[in-house]
Short mmCIF file of C-alpha atoms in Angstrom, two decimals:
data_model
loop_
_atom_site.label_atom_id
_atom_site.label_comp_id
_atom_site.label_asym_id
_atom_site.label_seq_id
_atom_site.Cartn_x
_atom_site.Cartn_y
_atom_site.Cartn_z
CA LYS A 1189 -4.33 -19.57 6.12
CA ALA A 1190 -6.81 -16.86 6.94
CA GLY A 1191 -5.94 -13.47 5.57
CA VAL A 1192 -5.59 -10.17 7.34
CA THR A 1193 -8.86 -9.11 8.91
CA GLN A 1194 -9.97 -5.64 9.87
CA THR A 1195 -12.89 -4.58 12.00
CA PRO A 1196 -15.14 -2.80 11.64
CA ARG A 1197 -15.41 -2.55 7.87
CA TYR A 1198 -17.38 0.69 7.96
CA LEU A 1199 -17.62 3.40 10.54
CA ILE A 1200 -19.38 6.75 10.74
CA LYS A 1201 -18.32 9.25 13.38
CA THR A 1202 -18.75 12.94 14.03
CA ARG A 1203 -16.09 15.59 14.43
CA GLY A 1204 -14.43 15.58 17.82
CA GLN A 1205 -15.12 11.93 18.53
CA GLN A 1206 -12.46 9.28 18.75
CA VAL A 1207 -12.29 5.94 16.99
CA THR A 1208 -10.44 2.63 17.38
CA LEU A 1209 -9.80 0.31 14.46
CA SER A 1210 -8.62 -3.26 14.79
CA CYS A 1211 -6.39 -5.46 12.67
CA SER A 1212 -5.68 -9.17 13.01
CA PRO A 1213 -2.62 -10.25 11.05
CA ILE A 1214 -2.02 -13.53 9.29
CA SER A 1215 -1.09 -16.20 11.81
CA GLY A 1216 2.65 -16.12 12.44
CA HIS A 1217 3.13 -12.60 11.14
CA ARG A 1218 4.67 -10.29 13.69
CA SER A 1219 4.71 -7.01 11.81
CA VAL A 1220 1.63 -4.87 11.27
CA SER A 1221 1.59 -1.65 9.28
CA TRP A 1222 -1.18 0.90 8.95
CA TYR A 1223 -1.91 3.13 5.97
CA GLN A 1224 -4.39 5.88 5.23
CA GLN A 1225 -5.82 5.99 1.72
CA THR A 1226 -7.60 9.08 0.38
CA PRO A 1227 -8.39 10.12 -3.21
CA GLY A 1228 -6.22 13.22 -2.94
CA GLN A 1229 -3.18 11.92 -1.09
CA GLY A 1230 -3.27 8.27 -2.05
CA LEU A 1231 -1.72 5.74 0.30
CA GLN A 1232 0.20 7.20 3.18
CA PHE A 1233 2.14 5.25 5.78
CA LEU A 1234 0.96 5.75 9.34
CA PHE A 1235 3.09 3.42 11.45
CA GLU A 1236 4.47 -0.07 11.76
CA TYR A 1237 4.56 -2.31 14.80
CA PHE A 1238 6.73 -5.34 15.43
CA SER A 1239 6.78 -7.36 18.63
CA GLU A 1240 4.56 -4.80 20.37
CA THR A 1241 6.95 -1.94 19.58
CA GLN A 1242 6.43 0.89 17.12
CA ARG A 1243 9.29 0.58 14.64
CA ASN A 1244 8.45 3.24 12.08
CA LYS A 1245 6.18 6.24 12.00
CA GLY A 1246 4.81 8.39 9.20
CA ASN A 1247 4.13 12.11 9.18
CA PHE A 1248 0.81 12.21 10.96
CA PRO A 1249 -0.22 14.27 13.98
CA GLY A 1250 -0.18 12.81 17.46
CA ARG A 1251 -3.95 12.28 17.26
CA PHE A 1252 -3.09 9.11 15.39
CA SER A 1253 -1.75 6.39 17.62
CA GLY A 1254 -1.52 2.66 17.67
CA ARG A 1255 -0.49 -0.34 19.61
CA GLN A 1256 0.21 -4.00 19.15
CA PHE A 1257 -0.64 -6.82 21.49
CA SER A 1258 1.34 -9.93 22.34
CA ASN A 1259 -0.69 -11.95 19.83
CA SER A 1260 0.37 -9.45 17.12
CA ARG A 1261 -3.12 -8.01 16.77
CA SER A 1262 -2.99 -4.27 16.37
CA GLU A 1263 -5.27 -1.34 16.99
CA MET A 1264 -5.05 2.21 15.79
CA ASN A 1265 -6.77 5.10 17.47
CA VAL A 1266 -7.66 8.50 16.13
CA SER A 1267 -8.71 11.09 18.68
CA THR A 1268 -10.53 14.38 18.12
CA LEU A 1269 -11.66 13.38 14.66
CA GLU A 1270 -11.57 15.93 11.86
CA LEU A 1271 -13.43 15.89 8.56
CA GLY A 1272 -10.14 15.27 6.78
CA ASP A 1273 -9.70 11.99 8.63
CA SER A 1274 -12.36 10.44 6.41
CA ALA A 1275 -10.48 7.76 4.55
CA LEU A 1276 -9.94 4.07 3.97
CA TYR A 1277 -7.58 2.73 6.63
CA LEU A 1278 -5.59 -0.28 5.51
CA CYS A 1279 -3.66 -2.67 7.63
CA ALA A 1280 -0.95 -4.97 6.30
CA SER A 1281 0.95 -7.75 7.97
CA ARG A 1282 4.22 -9.48 7.18
CA LEU A 1283 6.43 -12.08 8.80
CA GLY A 1284 9.12 -9.72 10.00
CA LEU A 1285 10.85 -6.47 9.20
CA PRO A 1286 13.07 -7.27 6.21
CA SER A 1287 11.90 -5.57 3.05
CA THR A 1288 11.91 -8.98 1.38
CA ASP A 1289 8.97 -10.03 3.54
CA THR A 1290 5.82 -9.48 1.52
CA GLN A 1291 3.10 -7.29 2.96
CA TYR A 1292 -0.40 -8.76 2.92
CA PHE A 1293 -3.23 -6.29 3.07
CA GLY A 1294 -6.57 -6.40 4.78
CA PRO A 1295 -9.82 -5.20 3.20
CA GLY A 1296 -9.69 -1.88 5.01
CA THR A 1297 -11.95 0.09 7.32
CA ARG A 1298 -13.90 2.90 5.66
CA LEU A 1299 -14.13 5.79 8.14
CA THR A 1300 -16.51 8.66 7.45
CA VAL A 1301 -16.35 11.72 9.67
CA LEU A 1302 -19.42 13.98 9.57
CA ALA B 502 11.38 14.38 0.25
CA GLN B 503 11.45 11.02 -1.42
CA ARG B 504 8.67 10.62 -3.95
CA VAL B 505 7.10 8.10 -6.26
CA THR B 506 5.36 9.52 -9.28
CA GLN B 507 2.89 7.76 -11.52
CA PRO B 508 2.11 10.34 -14.19
CA GLU B 509 -1.00 8.66 -15.60
CA LYS B 510 -4.17 8.41 -13.54
CA LEU B 511 -5.88 6.36 -16.21
CA LEU B 512 -4.56 4.21 -19.03
CA SER B 513 -6.86 2.61 -21.54
CA VAL B 514 -5.68 0.00 -24.06
CA PHE B 515 -7.23 -2.66 -26.23
CA LYS B 516 -6.85 -6.36 -25.54
CA GLY B 517 -3.67 -7.68 -27.11
CA ALA B 518 -1.96 -4.30 -27.17
CA PRO B 519 1.26 -3.64 -25.28
CA VAL B 520 0.93 -1.76 -22.04
CA GLU B 521 3.40 0.30 -20.05
CA LEU B 522 2.56 1.85 -16.70
CA LYS B 523 5.05 4.51 -15.76
CA CYS B 524 6.70 4.99 -12.40
CA ASN B 525 9.43 7.47 -11.55
CA TYR B 526 11.11 7.88 -8.19
CA SER B 527 13.25 10.53 -6.62
CA TYR B 528 16.89 9.55 -6.58
CA SER B 529 18.19 7.83 -3.49
CA GLY B 530 21.05 5.37 -3.59
CA SER B 531 19.75 1.86 -4.02
CA PRO B 532 15.96 1.99 -4.01
CA GLU B 533 13.77 -1.00 -3.28
CA LEU B 534 10.81 -0.77 -5.63
CA PHE B 535 7.56 -2.65 -5.89
CA TRP B 536 4.42 -2.84 -7.98
CA TYR B 537 1.16 -3.57 -6.19
CA VAL B 538 -2.16 -4.28 -7.87
CA GLN B 539 -5.75 -4.03 -6.74
CA TYR B 540 -8.37 -5.82 -8.81
CA SER B 541 -12.01 -4.81 -8.52
CA ARG B 542 -13.42 -5.78 -5.12
CA GLN B 543 -10.15 -7.42 -4.08
CA ARG B 544 -7.41 -6.50 -1.69
CA LEU B 545 -4.24 -4.69 -2.53
CA GLN B 546 -1.58 -7.30 -3.32
CA LEU B 547 2.04 -7.40 -4.33
CA LEU B 548 2.58 -7.92 -8.05
CA LEU B 549 6.35 -7.86 -8.26
CA ARG B 550 9.49 -6.39 -6.73
CA HIS B 551 12.57 -5.27 -8.58
CA ILE B 552 15.06 -7.37 -6.63
CA SER B 553 13.35 -10.55 -7.78
CA ARG B 554 13.64 -9.66 -11.45
CA GLU B 555 10.66 -11.91 -12.05
CA SER B 556 7.74 -11.93 -14.44
CA ILE B 557 4.31 -12.22 -12.86
CA LYS B 558 1.17 -12.66 -14.98
CA GLY B 559 3.27 -11.61 -17.96
CA PHE B 560 4.30 -8.32 -16.35
CA THR B 561 7.91 -7.25 -15.97
CA ALA B 562 9.49 -4.13 -14.57
CA ASP B 563 13.05 -2.97 -15.02
CA LEU B 564 14.81 -0.60 -12.72
CA ASN B 565 16.50 2.17 -14.69
CA LYS B 566 18.69 4.08 -12.27
CA GLY B 567 19.78 6.57 -14.91
CA GLU B 568 16.21 7.62 -15.57
CA THR B 569 15.06 6.83 -12.00
CA SER B 570 12.22 4.80 -13.43
CA PHE B 571 10.59 1.46 -12.74
CA HIS B 572 8.01 1.12 -15.49
CA LEU B 573 5.68 -1.89 -15.56
CA LYS B 574 5.28 -3.56 -18.92
CA LYS B 575 3.29 -6.31 -20.55
CA PRO B 576 3.55 -7.14 -24.25
CA PHE B 577 -0.06 -8.25 -24.71
CA ALA B 578 -2.70 -6.89 -22.35
CA GLN B 579 -5.61 -9.08 -21.26
CA GLU B 580 -9.02 -7.95 -20.02
CA GLU B 581 -8.30 -9.48 -16.63
CA ASP B 582 -5.38 -7.06 -16.25
CA SER B 583 -7.86 -4.24 -15.70
CA ALA B 584 -7.08 -2.98 -12.21
CA MET B 585 -5.48 -0.23 -10.18
CA TYR B 586 -1.69 -0.40 -10.15
CA TYR B 587 0.51 1.23 -7.53
CA CYS B 588 4.23 1.75 -7.57
CA ALA B 589 5.94 1.93 -4.17
CA ARG B 590 9.38 2.11 -2.66
CA TYR B 591 10.96 1.86 0.75
CA ALA B 592 12.32 5.20 1.85
CA GLY B 593 15.15 6.02 4.15
CA ASN B 594 16.50 4.20 7.08
CA ASN B 595 13.14 4.01 8.77
CA ARG B 596 11.82 1.83 6.00
CA LYS B 597 8.53 3.55 5.28
CA LEU B 598 6.74 2.47 2.14
CA ILE B 599 6.15 5.49 -0.10
CA TRP B 600 3.41 5.12 -2.71
CA GLY B 601 2.53 6.60 -6.04
CA LEU B 602 -1.06 7.75 -6.54
CA GLY B 603 -1.80 4.80 -8.77
CA THR B 604 -2.77 4.21 -12.38
CA SER B 605 -6.09 2.72 -13.32
CA LEU B 606 -5.60 0.35 -16.24
CA ALA B 607 -8.61 -0.45 -18.40
CA VAL B 608 -8.19 -3.16 -21.01
CA ASN B 609 -10.98 -3.00 -23.53
CA PRO B 610 -12.20 -5.98 -25.58
#
């Protein structure tokens, strides 16, 4: 089975711009979660989608948004980029919502905001 | 706020020595705890979860509710264990995964 894929792998943007990141889950997985990873804050949960609906949300401003399509692929969008948004954005997929379902992580998208 | 604390940023041991990576969590009923590992140039992956009470790659972790700890242990470290280790737990009814900042384990020959 192919693993979780994320595109693009690297991205450079300037302050004020917006960005869209994409995540394709493992085939058959219906849940996709997004995380932000920075050296200072570590891994922080952004949101989780299941069956095209946002099920859980972390403590991030409204500039961070996401969506999930009928094929379970997910996108996250960050508008009005700030320098502090520079981070590795990780996506993880799992079969469903139970905590017993293992999360499988993608390689991440490295976003740099100049 | 619910927290996961990994007090050591870096842990360095020699091959064959015992290793213990510490994880403490803020008290909250019945926590669901996990250890994830990231080897160099690989993806983050689940190592073990406390409900399974399993041993993976020689690692075990015991939930100690009295001390609110979930330390990861291995009796004899191997060089291939060198990696970044993260402790995580599900928090609250909305099931967010809360992460520690990670411990970098270096196993020296």
